Amino acid sequence: MASHTELKRGSAELMILASLEERDRHGYEIAKLIDDRSGGKLRFHVASLYPMLYRMERRDWIEGKWIEKAGQRRRRYYRLTPAGRKVLVAQRSDWHALLTAFRKVAGFDPVA
Amino acid sequence: MDFRQYVREQLPSLLTPREPEIVEELAQHLEDLYREERSAGLDHHEALARATLALTASAHTAGDIRSASRAPVERLLDRVHAALDEPVATRPGRFTLFADLRRDIRYAIRSLLHAPGFTAVAVVTLALGIGATAVIFSAIDAVLLKDAPVADPERVVSVYTQWAARTTTNPGAGNQVGGSSYPDYADLRASGALADLAAFEEVLLSLDAEDGAERIEGRIVSGNYFDVLGVQPIIGRGLRPNDDVRGSPVRVVVLSHRLWQQRFGADPGIVGRTLTLNGSSYDVIGVAPRGFTGHQLGDMSDAWVPMAMQEEVRPPSAGALRRRLGSLSMLGVRDVRWLSMVGRLKEGQSVTEAAAALDVVGQRLAAAYPESNKDLSATALALGSGPGVRTRTRPVLMLLATAVGLVLLVACSNVAGLMLTRASTRRREVAVRLTVGAGRGQLIRQWLTEAVVLGVIGAAAGLVLVGWAPSLLRGLGIPDNVNLSVNVNVLAFMLVVGVTCGLVFGLGPVLQFVRQDALSGLRDDGNAVTTGAGVTRLRSAFVVLQVALSLVLLVGAGLFIRTLMQAYSVDLGYSVDRMLIADLALGEDYSSESGQALYNDLLDRVNGLPGVVAAGVARVTVLSGGSRTVGVSTDGQPIKDDRSNAIPVRTNVVSRGYLDAMGIRVIGGRPFDATDVQSSPRVAIISRALGERLWPGADPIGRVLVWQDGPLQVIGVVPDTVYLRSTEREPRPFFYQPLSQNYENAVSLHIRTAGDPMTLFSTVRQATRTLDQKLTLTRPRRLADEFDRSVETERVLARLTGILGGIALLLAAVGLYGVMAYAVKQRTREVGLRLALGATPASIMQLIVGRGARLIAIGLALGVIGAAASVRLVRTQLFGVEPTDPLTWLGVGALLLVVGLVACGIPARRAMKVAPATVLRSL
């Protein structure tokens, strides 16, 4: 499944950014969200999720903070920064263009 | 279930300040996973398994997480640490050796870094030893080992005229070689003894430019010079035989690469351009390859012109010769030997065969031309073996090579001692590793690797010293255009020396491993080499060696320093202070009468200048390395053909006022004065030694001196003054002749000034110009500087051996200190006990210093033997001191003793301060 892995790696950042679009989440929530939305097809291991989160944090796309919500122990929540939002929009349009081209060339309709 | 614990176990050494946070975050994630699985119905263990699966998924996790969370600089450091710590992935098979070596090297570097004190001292010690050795090697490489810039240098030979010993001016020196005359050269060439033969000689050319004339050094060469050497010009062509036809001279010139670049801006259209040399127009026909300024070491020729131009560029210089020849051409004269020769061997011909063949031709010429060639022959020597820079500097360089070798030995024994101490510290570690199953061979390899790495690092640090090579070696007679800086040869040499030294001083502790078994290391076995007592014994042996070697070096240095002092203290017979010297060459425009008149006018004018105390003129300048030697008859009869009644005597032609200017007293008779003119009887002033030699015990005034040119009446006597160098061992007698009776067309002005000589130069030059616009005074210099230059070799030798001796002394002192300090540390318990039992601190001091003094004494004794054996070898370099000079030996011995005692005293003082109570408590 090499092709799957390649696609997954390239798109992982987009997925993480997108998962933070509506609201802030912590690491487990991000993984769960992606797992659910993809119907179990795309699953992040701890070993690959957190390095990616930290890298994006260093690039200032997301911001992590320890927050203690009522009734819970404190957890590290990540939020999109304005720069991250810009990246999200840009990557989205890139992927859209790419997939549209694929559709025309390879002759398939990804929107099931 | 504490997932934090689990995370920490899975991810060792995250090595970031954020570690607790990251651990917490990951633990929470796993906990959430676990809960999820539990609520989905799995039992504890399965849920746990599922949750932890997420983290063990990849072996690179720790690295990824760590690097993702750290800044780039930190990540770089991580990589370095990882490289040092992590085991190399070994592939089975032939690469195992390299992989092991790489691992050993990393381990070695890390363990050296963990002992910074030891490493620093060892590296500095090695840097001094190896660096000094490399400095001398770079000189040897550049001077003695370098190939001449010609094609097939082993097939090129220098060819000389050979004088049978008894006919020379110095019969005691054996067969001598010298230059040739043009007719002899032509005959030798035509004989076919060699494949080809070329002639050359140094000339000074005056190159005209917009801003005046520039004097450049050049060579006048036979037309086949470039062919014989196999040197191809990079632009244009070299000289060809048909450029060099006697009688139809062609004014062509080949330029050096350097001159082409500096003076002509590397003009690509240089061929065909004309330039003015010595007043005539020359066509440039080619440019020599880069770096070629002549085929002999130290040549700095910038232009080559054909031999046929000899009258213009190299007219005879000696006045007497001009008068005899009647013309300026020397090419037809067989007995004026002004040319040097270089030839190429025939296919398969050896140098000895060539010499034999040339000898045959030489003897034929001697038979055919008895007046000019009697007792002469010809010979060939390999390029560079005849008189020249190489032969002159070889003894000094070899001497220095020996000296640095000794210093290196001292440095290595220091480091060996240090390594022994280190080995004893790691005794336990070694024992443990042996017990755990590490192979003995592996440990030995590791230890040797560490030693070699240390050696290489020391060699690299020594590069600093090599960078100073040019300034350190200045004054040894190495020509300025020899490149002494670091090159591939020097680097390779240093690497080899570093590795070899490493193997040598790493060997000591290694031998220990061979004998040690694991148990004895774990115990405190007093007999093993690497235990305290054993180490001290070996290190003491090293110290004795170092003291001995230092003595040898310091005695040598002391003798050279004394030589230098003697050289400076010789009474020259004249004063060198405030003397200005400048050269003046009257061209062809001056006849002997007009030239004499000019000299008189000039001297009058100069004497009238403010700041001038006295002025005179001389053909030869003292202390300049130049001299003119002629034969003088011992029995008053004309000199016989076999010269059995002649002695070699120096001569000079000087004006009135020269003796005054130089401060040379006339101790009998009178100086030259206005009565000595062309028409009056020819006179001379002789040195006292000459008078004693020719007329022992009698008054020389009024007697007749017969020399090769005829009789001279002695009118004055002067003291024996120094001529060539103050260190000349057997100064020759000499005599002066008056300029007024012996016209010379090139002289040196000697002016005694009231103040700094150089400030007067422009005034004097102006005075010259007012007499004749075209005349120019060149090479202004102080006689004091010439004197310094004449003793430069002695000065540099003294300086270098002094430095080397000082380094050896320092290293020996450090070594001695180290041994004593170590011994003291080992015996702290014993010292404490003694003090507690009532010994006085002074007696402790005595005990320790006594031990040290014993070592020094043994070292001195051995050193005396060694030095006595070796100083005999340097006798030729000494002046005014005997190799057994007691002052030097005693001084050096005392110095070593004092330094050694101080080196012992410091740890001894520390021993005195041991508090008995603390020691006893630790028992």
JSON list of N, CA and C in Angstrom, two decimals, chain B residues 722-748:
[
{"chain": "B", "resi": 722, "resn": "VAL", "atom": "N", "xyz": [89.10, 42.14, 9.30]},
{"chain": "B", "resi": 722, "resn": "VAL", "atom": "CA", "xyz": [88.19, 41.09, 8.86]},
{"chain": "B", "resi": 722, "resn": "VAL", "atom": "C", "xyz": [87.69, 41.40, 7.46]},
{"chain": "B", "resi": 723, "resn": "TYR", "atom": "N", "xyz": [87.65, 40.40, 6.64]},
{"chain": "B", "resi": 723, "resn": "TYR", "atom": "CA", "xyz": [87.33, 40.63, 5.23]},
{"chain": "B", "resi": 723, "resn": "TYR", "atom": "C", "xyz": [85.96, 40.09, 4.88]},
{"chain": "B", "resi": 724, "resn": "LEU", "atom": "N", "xyz": [85.86, 38.75, 4.93]},
{"chain": "B", "resi": 724, "resn": "LEU", "atom": "CA", "xyz": [84.61, 38.13, 4.47]},
{"chain": "B", "resi": 724, "resn": "LEU", "atom": "C", "xyz": [83.58, 38.08, 5.58]},
{"chain": "B", "resi": 725, "resn": "ARG", "atom": "N", "xyz": [83.96, 37.49, 6.66]},
{"chain": "B", "resi": 725, "resn": "ARG", "atom": "CA", "xyz": [83.02, 37.26, 7.78]},
{"chain": "B", "resi": 725, "resn": "ARG", "atom": "C", "xyz": [83.84, 37.25, 9.04]},
{"chain": "B", "resi": 726, "resn": "SER", "atom": "N", "xyz": [83.24, 37.70, 10.11]},
{"chain": "B", "resi": 726, "resn": "SER", "atom": "CA", "xyz": [84.01, 37.68, 11.35]},
{"chain": "B", "resi": 726, "resn": "SER", "atom": "C", "xyz": [84.30, 36.26, 11.80]},
{"chain": "B", "resi": 727, "resn": "THR", "atom": "N", "xyz": [83.54, 35.29, 11.28]},
{"chain": "B", "resi": 727, "resn": "THR", "atom": "CA", "xyz": [83.75, 33.92, 11.73]},
{"chain": "B", "resi": 727, "resn": "THR", "atom": "C", "xyz": [84.70, 33.16, 10.82]},
{"chain": "B", "resi": 728, "resn": "GLU", "atom": "N", "xyz": [85.38, 33.86, 9.97]},
{"chain": "B", "resi": 728, "resn": "GLU", "atom": "CA", "xyz": [86.29, 33.17, 9.09]},
{"chain": "B", "resi": 728, "resn": "GLU", "atom": "C", "xyz": [87.44, 32.58, 9.87]},
{"chain": "B", "resi": 729, "resn": "ARG", "atom": "N", "xyz": [87.67, 31.33, 9.66]},
{"chain": "B", "resi": 729, "resn": "ARG", "atom": "CA", "xyz": [88.61, 30.66, 10.54]},
{"chain": "B", "resi": 729, "resn": "ARG", "atom": "C", "xyz": [90.07, 30.97, 10.22]},
{"chain": "B", "resi": 730, "resn": "GLU", "atom": "N", "xyz": [90.37, 30.99, 8.94]},
{"chain": "B", "resi": 730, "resn": "GLU", "atom": "CA", "xyz": [91.77, 31.29, 8.60]},
{"chain": "B", "resi": 730, "resn": "GLU", "atom": "C", "xyz": [91.78, 32.46, 7.64]},
{"chain": "B", "resi": 731, "resn": "PRO", "atom": "N", "xyz": [91.71, 33.66, 8.19]},
{"chain": "B", "resi": 731, "resn": "PRO", "atom": "CA", "xyz": [91.66, 34.83, 7.29]},
{"chain": "B", "resi": 731, "resn": "PRO", "atom": "C", "xyz": [92.95, 34.93, 6.48]},
{"chain": "B", "resi": 732, "resn": "ARG", "atom": "N", "xyz": [92.77, 35.28, 5.24]},
{"chain": "B", "resi": 732, "resn": "ARG", "atom": "CA", "xyz": [93.92, 35.36, 4.37]},
{"chain": "B", "resi": 732, "resn": "ARG", "atom": "C", "xyz": [94.59, 36.72, 4.48]},
{"chain": "B", "resi": 733, "resn": "PRO", "atom": "N", "xyz": [95.84, 36.77, 4.25]},
{"chain": "B", "resi": 733, "resn": "PRO", "atom": "CA", "xyz": [96.51, 38.08, 4.18]},
{"chain": "B", "resi": 733, "resn": "PRO", "atom": "C", "xyz": [95.99, 38.84, 2.96]},
{"chain": "B", "resi": 734, "resn": "PHE", "atom": "N", "xyz": [96.16, 40.16, 2.98]},
{"chain": "B", "resi": 734, "resn": "PHE", "atom": "CA", "xyz": [95.66, 40.93, 1.83]},
{"chain": "B", "resi": 734, "resn": "PHE", "atom": "C", "xyz": [96.52, 42.14, 1.60]},
{"chain": "B", "resi": 735, "resn": "PHE", "atom": "N", "xyz": [96.31, 42.74, 0.45]},
{"chain": "B", "resi": 735, "resn": "PHE", "atom": "CA", "xyz": [96.97, 44.01, 0.17]},
{"chain": "B", "resi": 735, "resn": "PHE", "atom": "C", "xyz": [96.04, 44.91, -0.62]},
{"chain": "B", "resi": 736, "resn": "TYR", "atom": "N", "xyz": [96.26, 46.22, -0.48]},
{"chain": "B", "resi": 736, "resn": "TYR", "atom": "CA", "xyz": [95.47, 47.21, -1.21]},
{"chain": "B", "resi": 736, "resn": "TYR", "atom": "C", "xyz": [96.29, 47.80, -2.32]},
{"chain": "B", "resi": 737, "resn": "GLN", "atom": "N", "xyz": [95.62, 48.15, -3.40]},
{"chain": "B", "resi": 737, "resn": "GLN", "atom": "CA", "xyz": [96.27, 48.92, -4.46]},
{"chain": "B", "resi": 737, "resn": "GLN", "atom": "C", "xyz": [95.48, 50.21, -4.63]},
{"chain": "B", "resi": 738, "resn": "PRO", "atom": "N", "xyz": [96.14, 51.29, -5.05]},
{"chain": "B", "resi": 738, "resn": "PRO", "atom": "CA", "xyz": [95.41, 52.55, -5.16]},
{"chain": "B", "resi": 738, "resn": "PRO", "atom": "C", "xyz": [94.57, 52.60, -6.42]},
{"chain": "B", "resi": 739, "resn": "LEU", "atom": "N", "xyz": [93.40, 53.18, -6.27]},
{"chain": "B", "resi": 739, "resn": "LEU", "atom": "CA", "xyz": [92.50, 53.34, -7.40]},
{"chain": "B", "resi": 739, "resn": "LEU", "atom": "C", "xyz": [93.15, 54.21, -8.48]},
{"chain": "B", "resi": 740, "resn": "SER", "atom": "N", "xyz": [93.92, 55.18, -8.02]},
{"chain": "B", "resi": 740, "resn": "SER", "atom": "CA", "xyz": [94.50, 56.09, -8.98]},
{"chain": "B", "resi": 740, "resn": "SER", "atom": "C", "xyz": [95.45, 55.39, -9.94]},
{"chain": "B", "resi": 741, "resn": "GLN", "atom": "N", "xyz": [95.97, 54.22, -9.56]},
{"chain": "B", "resi": 741, "resn": "GLN", "atom": "CA", "xyz": [96.83, 53.48, -10.48]},
{"chain": "B", "resi": 741, "resn": "GLN", "atom": "C", "xyz": [96.12, 52.30, -11.12]},
{"chain": "B", "resi": 742, "resn": "ASN", "atom": "N", "xyz": [94.94, 51.99, -10.63]},
{"chain": "B", "resi": 742, "resn": "ASN", "atom": "CA", "xyz": [94.23, 50.82, -11.14]},
{"chain": "B", "resi": 742, "resn": "ASN", "atom": "C", "xyz": [92.77, 51.17, -11.35]},
{"chain": "B", "resi": 743, "resn": "TYR", "atom": "N", "xyz": [92.47, 51.62, -12.52]},
{"chain": "B", "resi": 743, "resn": "TYR", "atom": "CA", "xyz": [91.10, 52.08, -12.77]},
{"chain": "B", "resi": 743, "resn": "TYR", "atom": "C", "xyz": [90.11, 50.91, -12.71]},
{"chain": "B", "resi": 744, "resn": "GLU", "atom": "N", "xyz": [89.04, 51.13, -12.02]},
{"chain": "B", "resi": 744, "resn": "GLU", "atom": "CA", "xyz": [87.94, 50.15, -12.00]},
{"chain": "B", "resi": 744, "resn": "GLU", "atom": "C", "xyz": [86.69, 50.86, -12.44]},
{"chain": "B", "resi": 745, "resn": "ASN", "atom": "N", "xyz": [85.92, 50.24, -13.28]},
{"chain": "B", "resi": 745, "resn": "ASN", "atom": "CA", "xyz": [84.74, 50.95, -13.78]},
{"chain": "B", "resi": 745, "resn": "ASN", "atom": "C", "xyz": [83.50, 50.72, -12.93]},
{"chain": "B", "resi": 746, "resn": "ALA", "atom": "N", "xyz": [83.63, 49.92, -11.88]},
{"chain": "B", "resi": 746, "resn": "ALA", "atom": "CA", "xyz": [82.50, 49.76, -10.97]},
{"chain": "B", "resi": 746, "resn": "ALA", "atom": "C", "xyz": [83.07, 49.66, -9.57]},
{"chain": "B", "resi": 747, "resn": "VAL", "atom": "N", "xyz": [82.58, 50.54, -8.70]},
{"chain": "B", "resi": 747, "resn": "VAL", "atom": "CA", "xyz": [83.12, 50.59, -7.34]},
{"chain": "B", "resi": 747, "resn": "VAL", "atom": "C", "xyz": [81.99, 50.76, -6.35]},
{"chain": "B", "resi": 748, "resn": "SER", "atom": "N", "xyz": [82.34, 50.69, -5.08]},
{"chain": "B", "resi": 748, "resn": "SER", "atom": "CA", "xyz": [81.37, 51.01, -4.03]},
{"chain": "B", "resi": 748, "resn": "SER", "atom": "C", "xyz": [81.87, 52.20, -3.25]}
]
